[in-house]
mmCIF file of N, CA and C in Angstrom:
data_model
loop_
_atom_site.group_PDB
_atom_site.id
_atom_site.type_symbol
_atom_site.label_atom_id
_atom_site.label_comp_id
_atom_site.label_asym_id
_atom_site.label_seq_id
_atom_site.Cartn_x
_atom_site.Cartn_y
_atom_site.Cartn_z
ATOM 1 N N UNK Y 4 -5.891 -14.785 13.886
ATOM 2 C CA UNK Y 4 -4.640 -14.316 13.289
ATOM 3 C C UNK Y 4 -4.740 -14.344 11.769
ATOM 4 N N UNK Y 5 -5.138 -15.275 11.168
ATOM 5 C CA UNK Y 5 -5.402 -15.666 9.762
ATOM 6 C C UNK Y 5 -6.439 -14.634 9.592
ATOM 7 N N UNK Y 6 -7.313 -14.357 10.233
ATOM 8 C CA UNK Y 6 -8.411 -13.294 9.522
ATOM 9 C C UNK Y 6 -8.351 -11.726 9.459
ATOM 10 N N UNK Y 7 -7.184 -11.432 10.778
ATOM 11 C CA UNK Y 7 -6.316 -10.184 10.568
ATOM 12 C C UNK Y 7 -5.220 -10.340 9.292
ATOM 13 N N UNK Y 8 -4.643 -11.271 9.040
ATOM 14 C CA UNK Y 8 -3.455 -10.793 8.069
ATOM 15 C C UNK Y 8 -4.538 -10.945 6.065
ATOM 16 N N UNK Y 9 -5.445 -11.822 6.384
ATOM 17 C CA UNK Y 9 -6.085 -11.450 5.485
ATOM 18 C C UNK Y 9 -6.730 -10.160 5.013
ATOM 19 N N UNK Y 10 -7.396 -9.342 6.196
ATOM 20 C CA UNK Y 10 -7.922 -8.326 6.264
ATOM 21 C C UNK Y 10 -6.567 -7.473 5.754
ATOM 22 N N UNK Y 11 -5.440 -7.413 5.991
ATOM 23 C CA UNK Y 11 -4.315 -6.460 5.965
ATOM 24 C C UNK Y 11 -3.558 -7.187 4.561
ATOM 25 N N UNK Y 12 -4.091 -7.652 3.982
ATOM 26 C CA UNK Y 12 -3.553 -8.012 2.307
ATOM 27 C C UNK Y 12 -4.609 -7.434 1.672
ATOM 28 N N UNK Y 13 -5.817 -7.744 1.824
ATOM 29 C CA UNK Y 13 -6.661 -6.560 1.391
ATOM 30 C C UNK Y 13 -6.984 -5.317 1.183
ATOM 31 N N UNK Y 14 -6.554 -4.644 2.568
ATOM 32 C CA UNK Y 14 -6.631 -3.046 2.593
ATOM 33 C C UNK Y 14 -5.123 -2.847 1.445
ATOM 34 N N UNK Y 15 -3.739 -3.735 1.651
ATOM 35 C CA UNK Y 15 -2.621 -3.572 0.699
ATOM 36 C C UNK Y 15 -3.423 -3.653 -0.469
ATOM 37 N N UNK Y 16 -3.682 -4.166 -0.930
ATOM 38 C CA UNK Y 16 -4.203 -4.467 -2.208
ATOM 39 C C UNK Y 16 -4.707 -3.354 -2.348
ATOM 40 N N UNK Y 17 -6.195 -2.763 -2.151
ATOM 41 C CA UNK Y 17 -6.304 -1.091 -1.857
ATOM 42 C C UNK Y 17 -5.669 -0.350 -2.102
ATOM 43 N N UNK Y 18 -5.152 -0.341 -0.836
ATOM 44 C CA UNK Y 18 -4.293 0.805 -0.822
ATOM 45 C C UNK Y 18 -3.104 0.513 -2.337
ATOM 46 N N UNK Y 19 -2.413 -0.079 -3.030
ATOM 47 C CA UNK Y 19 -1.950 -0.076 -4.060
ATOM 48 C C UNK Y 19 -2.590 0.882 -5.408
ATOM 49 N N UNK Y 20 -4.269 0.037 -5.393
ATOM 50 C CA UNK Y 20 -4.612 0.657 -6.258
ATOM 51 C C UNK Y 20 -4.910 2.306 -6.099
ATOM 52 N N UNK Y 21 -5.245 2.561 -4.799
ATOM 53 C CA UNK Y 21 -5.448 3.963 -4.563
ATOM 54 C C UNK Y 21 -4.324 4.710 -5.124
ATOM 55 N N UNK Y 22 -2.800 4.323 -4.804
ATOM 56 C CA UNK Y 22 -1.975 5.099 -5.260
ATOM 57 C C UNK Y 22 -1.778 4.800 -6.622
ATOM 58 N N UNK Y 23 -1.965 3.843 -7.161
ATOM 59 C CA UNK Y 23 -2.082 3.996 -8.932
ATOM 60 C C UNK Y 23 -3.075 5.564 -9.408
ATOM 61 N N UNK Y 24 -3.908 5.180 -8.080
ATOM 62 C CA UNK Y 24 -5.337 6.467 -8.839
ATOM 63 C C UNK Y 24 -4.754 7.753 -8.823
ATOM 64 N N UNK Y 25 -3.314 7.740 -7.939
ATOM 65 C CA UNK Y 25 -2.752 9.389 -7.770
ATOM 66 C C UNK Y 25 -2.655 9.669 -6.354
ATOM 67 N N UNK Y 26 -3.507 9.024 -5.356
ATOM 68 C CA UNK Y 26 -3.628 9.426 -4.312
ATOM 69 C C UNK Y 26 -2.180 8.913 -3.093
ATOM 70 N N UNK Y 27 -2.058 10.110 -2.126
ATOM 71 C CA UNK Y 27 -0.814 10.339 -1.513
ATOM 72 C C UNK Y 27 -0.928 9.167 -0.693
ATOM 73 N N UNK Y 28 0.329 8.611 -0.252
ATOM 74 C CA UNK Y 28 -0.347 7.259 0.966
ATOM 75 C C UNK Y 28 -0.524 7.773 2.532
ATOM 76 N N UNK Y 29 0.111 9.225 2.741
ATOM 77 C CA UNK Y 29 -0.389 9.624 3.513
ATOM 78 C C UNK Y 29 -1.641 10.018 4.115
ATOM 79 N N UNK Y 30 -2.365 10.258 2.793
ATOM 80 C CA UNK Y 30 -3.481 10.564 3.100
ATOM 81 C C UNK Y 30 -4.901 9.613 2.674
ATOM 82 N N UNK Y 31 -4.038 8.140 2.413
ATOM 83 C CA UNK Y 31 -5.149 7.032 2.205
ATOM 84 C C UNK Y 31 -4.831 5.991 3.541
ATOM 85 N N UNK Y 32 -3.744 5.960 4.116
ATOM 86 C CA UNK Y 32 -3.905 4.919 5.393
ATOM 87 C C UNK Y 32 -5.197 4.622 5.650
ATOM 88 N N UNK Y 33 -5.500 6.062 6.192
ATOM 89 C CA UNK Y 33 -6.426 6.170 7.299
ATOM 90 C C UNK Y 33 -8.245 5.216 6.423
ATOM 91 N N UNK Y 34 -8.070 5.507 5.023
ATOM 92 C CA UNK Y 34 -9.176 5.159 4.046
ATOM 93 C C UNK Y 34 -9.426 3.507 3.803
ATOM 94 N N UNK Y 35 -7.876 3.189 4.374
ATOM 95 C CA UNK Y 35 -7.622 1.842 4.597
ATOM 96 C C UNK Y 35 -8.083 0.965 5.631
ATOM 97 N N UNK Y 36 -8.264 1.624 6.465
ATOM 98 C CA UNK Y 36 -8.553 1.135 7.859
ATOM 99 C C UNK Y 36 -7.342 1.219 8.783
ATOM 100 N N UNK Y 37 -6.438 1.791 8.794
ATOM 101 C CA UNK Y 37 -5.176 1.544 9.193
ATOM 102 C C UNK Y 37 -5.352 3.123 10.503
ATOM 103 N N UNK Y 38 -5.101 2.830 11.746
ATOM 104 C CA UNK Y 38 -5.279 3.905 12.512
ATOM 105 C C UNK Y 38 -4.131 4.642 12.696
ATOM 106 N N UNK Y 39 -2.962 4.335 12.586
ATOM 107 C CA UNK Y 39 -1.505 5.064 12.519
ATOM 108 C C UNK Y 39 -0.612 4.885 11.175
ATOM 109 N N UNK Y 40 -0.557 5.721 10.658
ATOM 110 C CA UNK Y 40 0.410 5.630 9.308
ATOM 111 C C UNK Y 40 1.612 4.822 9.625
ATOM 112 N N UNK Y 41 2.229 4.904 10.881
ATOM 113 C CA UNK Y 41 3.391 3.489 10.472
ATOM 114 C C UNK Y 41 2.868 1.858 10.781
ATOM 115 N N UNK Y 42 1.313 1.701 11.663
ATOM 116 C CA UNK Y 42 0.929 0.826 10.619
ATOM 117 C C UNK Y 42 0.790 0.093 9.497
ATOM 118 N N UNK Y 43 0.392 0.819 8.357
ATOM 119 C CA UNK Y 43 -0.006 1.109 7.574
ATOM 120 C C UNK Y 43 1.199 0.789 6.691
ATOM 121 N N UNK Y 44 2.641 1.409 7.185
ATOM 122 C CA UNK Y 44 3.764 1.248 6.313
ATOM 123 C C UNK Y 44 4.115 0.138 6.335
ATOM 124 N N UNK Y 45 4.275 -0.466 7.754
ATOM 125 C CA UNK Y 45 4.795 -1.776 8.126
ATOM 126 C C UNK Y 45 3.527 -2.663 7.533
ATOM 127 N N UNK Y 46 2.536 -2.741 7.284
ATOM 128 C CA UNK Y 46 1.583 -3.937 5.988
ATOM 129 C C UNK Y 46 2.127 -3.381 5.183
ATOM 130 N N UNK Y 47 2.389 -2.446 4.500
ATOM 131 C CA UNK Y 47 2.302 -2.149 2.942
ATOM 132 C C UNK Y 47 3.512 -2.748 2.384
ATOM 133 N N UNK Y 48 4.578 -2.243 3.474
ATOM 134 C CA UNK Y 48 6.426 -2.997 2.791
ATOM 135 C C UNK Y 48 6.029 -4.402 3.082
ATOM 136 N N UNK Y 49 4.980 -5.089 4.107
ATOM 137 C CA UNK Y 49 5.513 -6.339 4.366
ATOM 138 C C UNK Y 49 4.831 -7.062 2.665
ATOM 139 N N UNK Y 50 3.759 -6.489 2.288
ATOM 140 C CA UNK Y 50 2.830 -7.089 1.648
ATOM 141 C C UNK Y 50 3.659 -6.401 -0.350
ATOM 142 N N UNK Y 51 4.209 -5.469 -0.406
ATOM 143 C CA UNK Y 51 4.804 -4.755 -1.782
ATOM 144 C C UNK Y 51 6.065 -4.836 -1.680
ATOM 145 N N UNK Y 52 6.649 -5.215 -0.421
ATOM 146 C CA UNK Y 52 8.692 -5.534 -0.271
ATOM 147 C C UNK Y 52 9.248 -4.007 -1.233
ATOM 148 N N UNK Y 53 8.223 -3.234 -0.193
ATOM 149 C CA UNK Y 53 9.168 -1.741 -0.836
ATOM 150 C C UNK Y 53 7.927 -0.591 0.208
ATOM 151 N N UNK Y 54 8.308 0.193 0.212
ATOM 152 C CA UNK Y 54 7.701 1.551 0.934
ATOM 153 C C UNK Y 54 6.540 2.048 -0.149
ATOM 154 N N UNK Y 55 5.446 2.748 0.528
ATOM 155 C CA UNK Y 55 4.310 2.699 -0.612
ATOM 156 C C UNK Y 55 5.208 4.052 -1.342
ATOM 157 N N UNK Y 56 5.893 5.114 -1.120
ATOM 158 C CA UNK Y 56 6.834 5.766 -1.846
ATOM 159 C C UNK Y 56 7.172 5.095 -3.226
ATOM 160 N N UNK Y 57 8.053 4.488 -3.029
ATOM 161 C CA UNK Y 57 9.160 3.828 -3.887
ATOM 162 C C UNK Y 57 7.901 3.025 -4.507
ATOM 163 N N UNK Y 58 6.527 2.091 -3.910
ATOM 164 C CA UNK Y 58 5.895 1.621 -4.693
ATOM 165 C C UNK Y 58 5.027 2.656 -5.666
ATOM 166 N N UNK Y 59 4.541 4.034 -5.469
ATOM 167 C CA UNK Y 59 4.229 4.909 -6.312
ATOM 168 C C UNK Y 59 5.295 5.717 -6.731
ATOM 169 N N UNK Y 60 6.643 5.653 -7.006
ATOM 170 C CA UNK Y 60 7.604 5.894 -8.151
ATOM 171 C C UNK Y 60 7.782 4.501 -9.227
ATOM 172 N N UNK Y 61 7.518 3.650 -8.676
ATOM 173 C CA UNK Y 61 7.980 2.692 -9.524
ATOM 174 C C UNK Y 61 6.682 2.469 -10.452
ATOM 175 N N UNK Y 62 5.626 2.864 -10.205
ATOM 176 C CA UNK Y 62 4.182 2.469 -11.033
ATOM 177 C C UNK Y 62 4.101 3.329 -11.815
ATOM 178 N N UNK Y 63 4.432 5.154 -11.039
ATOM 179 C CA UNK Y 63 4.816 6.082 -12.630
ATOM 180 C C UNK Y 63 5.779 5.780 -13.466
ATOM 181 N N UNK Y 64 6.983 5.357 -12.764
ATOM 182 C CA UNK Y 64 8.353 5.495 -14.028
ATOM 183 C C UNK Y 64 7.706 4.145 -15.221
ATOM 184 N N UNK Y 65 6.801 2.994 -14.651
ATOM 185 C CA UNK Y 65 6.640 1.727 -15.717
ATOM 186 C C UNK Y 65 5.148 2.548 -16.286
ATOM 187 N N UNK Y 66 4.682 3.608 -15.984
ATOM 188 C CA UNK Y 66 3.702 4.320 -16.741
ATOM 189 C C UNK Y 66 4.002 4.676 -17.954
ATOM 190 N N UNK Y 67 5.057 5.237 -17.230
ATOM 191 C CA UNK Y 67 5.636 6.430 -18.516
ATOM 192 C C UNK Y 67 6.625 6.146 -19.850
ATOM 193 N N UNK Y 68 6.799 4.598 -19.405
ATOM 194 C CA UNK Y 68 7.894 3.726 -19.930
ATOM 195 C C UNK Y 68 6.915 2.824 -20.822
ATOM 196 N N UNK Y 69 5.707 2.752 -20.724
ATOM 197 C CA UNK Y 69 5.061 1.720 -22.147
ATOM 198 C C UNK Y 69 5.038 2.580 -23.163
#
């Protein structure tokens, strides 16, 4: 259990930076290791306490804001 939720803070972590790089989260799940996109959603809100959406609006608007 501990070595799955580790594994799935990791791919979050990832997957974060992927969408800093620009990339859609639709189309990085899968790059994640994640086999179903609501997978994928359900780690990402549990691990960012927000939708990877709202987490790539909120990384442009504090982009565009320094």
């Amino acid at each position: 259990l501990h070595k799955e939720y580790r594994r799935q803070r990791q791919m979050c972590i990832e997957t974060g930076q992927l969408l800093i790089s620009g990339e859609k989260p639709t189309d990085i799940f899968s790059l994640c290791g994640f086999g179903q996109y609501s997978n994928f959603y359900r780690a990402f809100k549990k691990y960012y306490h927000m939708s990877p959406m709202t987490f790539l609006k909120k990384m442009n608007y504090e982009e565009k804001n320094e």
